[in-house]
XYZ file of C-alpha atoms in Angstrom:
329
model
C -0.113 0.065 -0.019
C 1.217 3.420 -0.783
C 0.233 6.082 1.769
C 0.782 9.829 0.943
C 1.175 11.500 4.447
C 0.989 15.033 3.146
C -1.992 16.346 1.145
C -4.065 19.490 1.425
C -7.455 20.356 -0.079
C -6.109 22.932 -2.403
C -9.026 22.379 -4.985
C -11.889 23.070 -2.534
C -14.980 24.547 -4.092
C -15.160 28.239 -4.667
C -17.998 28.556 -2.217
C -15.472 27.838 0.670
C -13.273 30.777 -0.383
C -16.267 33.134 -0.801
C -17.340 32.279 2.742
C -13.925 33.098 3.892
C -14.098 36.418 2.059
C -17.302 37.238 3.790
C -16.036 36.087 7.192
C -12.818 38.244 6.952
C -15.070 41.315 5.929
C -17.461 40.902 8.954
C -17.120 37.917 11.396
C -20.808 37.903 11.865
C -21.132 36.298 8.535
C -19.531 33.099 10.035
C -22.839 32.168 11.628
C -23.864 29.785 8.667
C -21.713 27.016 7.036
C -20.820 27.516 3.295
C -23.394 26.017 0.939
C -21.409 23.187 -0.685
C -23.064 20.134 -2.169
C -21.541 16.501 -2.304
C -21.407 16.783 -6.038
C -19.207 20.025 -5.803
C -16.892 18.150 -3.578
C -16.701 15.219 -6.004
C -16.137 17.486 -8.836
C -13.345 19.296 -7.182
C -11.414 15.986 -6.513
C -12.028 13.706 -9.562
C -10.019 15.731 -11.932
C -7.335 16.504 -9.510
C -6.289 14.555 -6.427
C -8.183 11.395 -7.297
C -6.977 11.418 -10.828
C -3.360 11.834 -9.795
C -3.800 8.991 -7.151
C -4.877 6.707 -10.002
C -2.269 7.824 -12.430
C 0.728 7.503 -9.910
C -0.348 4.550 -7.925
C -0.990 6.248 -4.589
C -3.551 4.454 -2.595
C -4.308 6.734 0.582
C -3.754 10.492 1.044
C -3.718 12.126 4.518
C -5.783 15.018 3.791
C -5.982 18.447 5.595
C -7.134 22.019 4.854
C -5.080 24.090 2.262
C -2.058 25.158 4.575
C -1.722 28.529 2.866
C -5.123 29.202 3.847
C -5.028 28.459 7.328
C -4.094 32.171 7.824
C -3.880 32.094 11.557
C -2.708 35.818 11.538
C -6.018 36.926 10.160
C -8.644 38.267 12.759
C -8.759 36.934 16.157
C -9.177 33.731 17.918
C -12.825 33.609 17.312
C -12.184 34.047 13.598
C -9.672 31.354 13.593
C -11.921 29.082 15.422
C -14.776 29.489 13.064
C -12.608 29.225 10.057
C -10.833 26.136 11.270
C -14.407 24.408 12.143
C -15.524 25.068 8.679
C -12.350 23.845 7.061
C -12.300 20.620 9.181
C -15.950 19.812 8.665
C -15.235 20.013 4.937
C -12.309 17.678 5.272
C -14.684 15.331 7.299
C -17.132 15.266 4.504
C -14.397 14.607 1.802
C -13.231 11.464 3.844
C -16.823 10.234 4.380
C -17.455 10.474 0.566
C -13.989 8.771 -0.228
C -12.916 6.644 2.880
C -10.580 4.568 0.907
C -8.795 7.540 -0.666
C -8.441 9.992 2.222
C -7.670 10.053 5.881
C -8.391 13.269 7.797
C -5.950 15.687 9.324
C -7.067 18.767 11.000
C -6.319 22.418 11.090
C -5.815 23.900 14.582
C -7.524 27.370 15.432
C -4.174 29.001 16.320
C -3.983 32.800 16.579
C -0.874 35.022 17.360
C -0.468 35.487 21.028
C -3.309 33.053 22.042
C -2.124 30.110 24.160
C -1.992 26.801 22.170
C -4.424 25.495 24.882
C -7.035 27.255 23.017
C -6.713 24.510 20.259
C -7.579 21.726 22.443
C -11.511 21.668 22.047
C -11.235 21.556 18.262
C -8.500 18.978 18.227
C -10.761 16.788 20.591
C -13.835 17.376 18.413
C -11.907 16.282 15.324
C -10.254 13.309 16.928
C -12.962 11.932 19.186
C -16.029 12.945 17.225
C -14.974 13.129 13.558
C -12.212 10.376 13.415
C -9.238 12.518 12.484
C -5.811 10.896 12.764
C -3.607 13.945 13.262
C -3.171 17.735 12.965
C -1.136 20.430 11.546
C 0.747 22.527 14.040
C 1.825 26.062 12.911
C 5.002 27.144 14.818
C 4.539 30.694 13.487
C 0.950 31.891 13.652
C 2.128 35.380 13.107
C 2.768 34.628 9.350
C 6.546 35.082 9.002
C 7.297 37.350 11.882
C 7.951 34.587 14.544
C 6.549 36.064 17.662
C 5.703 32.791 19.386
C 8.088 31.024 21.867
C 9.995 28.055 20.486
C 8.331 24.749 20.051
C 10.186 23.577 23.212
C 8.790 26.350 25.480
C 6.447 25.237 28.147
C 3.836 27.611 26.565
C 3.068 24.849 24.183
C 2.885 21.994 26.739
C -0.926 21.947 27.317
C -1.394 21.065 23.622
C 1.441 18.460 23.732
C -0.287 16.845 26.673
C -3.432 16.496 24.612
C -1.626 15.251 21.513
C 0.013 12.459 23.786
C -3.347 11.597 25.418
C -4.997 11.304 22.063
C -2.065 9.541 20.613
C -2.024 11.768 17.380
C 1.034 13.248 15.759
C 1.502 16.813 14.610
C 2.865 17.934 11.216
C 4.847 20.979 11.675
C 3.510 23.378 9.048
C 3.235 26.964 8.648
C 0.730 29.015 6.638
C 1.015 31.921 4.432
C 3.665 34.613 4.816
C 2.894 38.150 5.534
C 6.551 39.090 5.514
C 7.417 40.260 1.974
C 10.989 39.020 2.493
C 9.825 35.366 2.563
C 7.902 33.721 -0.305
C 5.434 31.495 1.347
C 6.079 28.130 -0.389
C 9.658 28.667 -1.494
C 11.010 30.306 1.671
C 8.597 30.522 4.736
C 7.811 26.857 4.570
C 11.405 25.596 4.114
C 12.590 28.145 6.799
C 9.890 26.849 9.326
C 10.916 23.237 8.665
C 14.569 24.217 9.457
C 13.809 26.492 12.189
C 11.596 23.846 14.064
C 14.426 21.241 13.882
C 16.860 23.612 15.349
C 14.330 24.560 18.109
C 13.904 20.939 18.999
C 17.857 20.504 19.104
C 18.298 23.320 21.494
C 15.646 22.026 23.983
C 14.808 18.809 25.668
C 11.105 18.464 24.726
C 10.987 14.724 24.365
C 12.531 13.989 27.794
C 9.138 15.528 28.931
C 7.204 13.915 26.256
C 8.855 10.784 25.120
C 5.720 9.603 23.023
C 5.102 12.923 21.191
C 5.698 12.678 17.540
C 6.231 15.384 14.984
C 6.445 15.132 11.155
C 8.654 17.959 9.645
C 7.502 18.162 5.783
C 9.191 19.120 2.736
C 12.009 16.722 3.401
C 13.026 18.617 6.620
C 13.911 21.790 4.827
C 17.630 22.459 5.052
C 18.078 19.820 7.719
C 19.534 16.802 5.645
C 21.726 18.962 3.495
C 23.197 20.400 6.705
C 23.191 17.352 8.856
C 26.784 17.718 9.784
C 26.121 21.131 11.109
C 23.255 20.015 13.256
C 25.107 17.120 14.635
C 27.919 19.474 15.450
C 25.794 22.090 17.014
C 24.116 19.344 19.072
C 27.571 18.163 20.281
C 28.716 21.563 21.059
C 25.496 22.167 23.252
C 26.176 19.022 25.109
C 23.155 17.295 23.750
C 22.932 13.509 23.042
C 23.472 12.199 19.436
C 20.706 13.192 17.241
C 19.496 9.628 16.719
C 18.917 9.621 20.414
C 17.953 13.214 21.075
C 15.267 13.592 18.208
C 14.913 10.651 15.876
C 12.792 8.605 18.247
C 10.200 11.455 17.957
C 10.801 13.453 14.735
C 10.016 12.309 11.162
C 10.500 13.694 7.613
C 8.445 13.479 4.523
C 9.412 12.929 0.803
C 8.155 16.226 -0.667
C 11.463 16.957 -2.389
C 11.022 17.557 -6.005
C 14.187 16.181 -7.698
C 16.049 12.898 -7.543
C 19.297 14.175 -6.058
C 17.362 15.720 -3.151
C 15.557 12.296 -2.375
C 18.762 10.445 -2.878
C 20.335 12.807 -0.102
C 17.415 12.544 2.249
C 17.386 8.824 2.068
C 21.332 8.754 2.477
C 21.214 10.884 5.475
C 18.056 10.181 7.494
C 17.328 6.623 8.391
C 14.301 4.819 6.502
C 12.681 4.499 9.830
C 12.293 8.211 10.109
C 10.941 8.872 6.528
C 7.176 8.955 5.237
C 6.297 9.006 1.776
C 4.622 12.292 0.599
C 3.905 14.292 -2.468
C 1.850 17.315 -1.491
C -0.463 17.143 -4.567
C -2.146 19.323 -5.708
C 0.272 21.602 -4.101
C 3.247 23.985 -4.328
C 4.884 22.815 -7.538
C 2.385 21.651 -10.339
C 4.571 21.932 -13.414
C 6.538 19.455 -15.531
C 10.292 19.265 -15.165
C 11.755 19.883 -18.670
C 14.801 17.748 -17.682
C 12.696 14.761 -17.157
C 9.430 15.296 -18.763
C 7.582 14.391 -15.631
C 5.896 16.375 -12.863
C 8.179 17.757 -10.260
C 5.735 16.528 -7.551
C 5.661 12.860 -8.797
C 7.723 11.828 -5.729
C 6.994 8.070 -6.031
C 9.319 7.700 -8.980
C 12.163 9.242 -6.979
C 11.785 6.960 -4.270
C 11.524 3.979 -6.596
C 14.728 5.145 -8.273
C 16.864 5.376 -5.161
C 19.876 3.083 -5.534
C 20.432 0.368 -2.869
C 17.033 0.895 -1.048
C 15.691 -2.399 0.138
C 12.184 -3.762 -0.264
C 11.992 -3.536 3.533
C 12.945 0.008 3.604
C 10.627 0.918 0.741
C 7.729 -0.709 2.608
C 8.649 1.341 5.790
C 8.620 4.600 3.752
C 5.497 3.921 1.645
C 3.426 2.393 4.462
C 4.850 1.001 7.700
C 5.998 4.305 9.146
C 2.843 6.084 8.466
C 0.852 3.342 10.462
C 3.349 3.496 13.195
C 3.241 7.320 13.598
C -0.416 7.748 13.050
C -1.837 4.661 14.982
C -5.412 6.090 14.560
C -5.248 5.239 10.926
C -7.861 2.388 10.394
């Protein structure tokens, strides 16, 4: 089985985005759910995510709201709570319509300066009532200004306690960038992946939460490329070896869009810590002129890695996802 651990509903019906515009203009417009039919949901997927699943041989996608539209920096905590509920309810509907194709991952109602404990009620609703298997956690709700404490700060602990209690992992994933210095998918996303990993090196979070699990997407940002730097920094700080300090709790996905990048990821990071992902339809949608194939057709990169054993491939394509997301049916 091929499980893609990283998919977003980037093709959601236009009615969702029209609802969002009305909500941002006047939060009182959030009193009603957007009017979206099952047929509109099906139409939005059949020619996009489902078509790509069939063409590329992917069986199941972990599906969450569009990351760039989480927009935790917009409005206040009430705005974020209403928007998150609407988006999560729509993901639930998708997964009810296509239970064999999609497994639900929720958006958290984060807001700048608001304690993460404020997210617990929506997380519990999604997991306990709607059957969600994980969540996306934004380490920078300010949208590129990095105003929140590091992920290792006790400010985050109430949310971590709930993640451990529910036995669900979090994918560390920022949203859109308000900072003009950072393009949101080309810089802000990769910056966040790298920053989160460095924060985890500096702290001792997993001493307090030995069963907490994070997935860092986009191949870990700069982490695999600079693995020696991070090993050396951890050593200089008196931390344990990274395999003991972080790799029992931190995992990486394969949203890396060229063969050399995937080769490096799998050379540096153990197969036990890698989950297959493609993030389609996502940040890069074009065809690579060097190969004639879509950049985000990541399965072919993994299949082409020299020396990767059948057992290692099975871990990357399926077993690791089942281990890290135990609520997956």
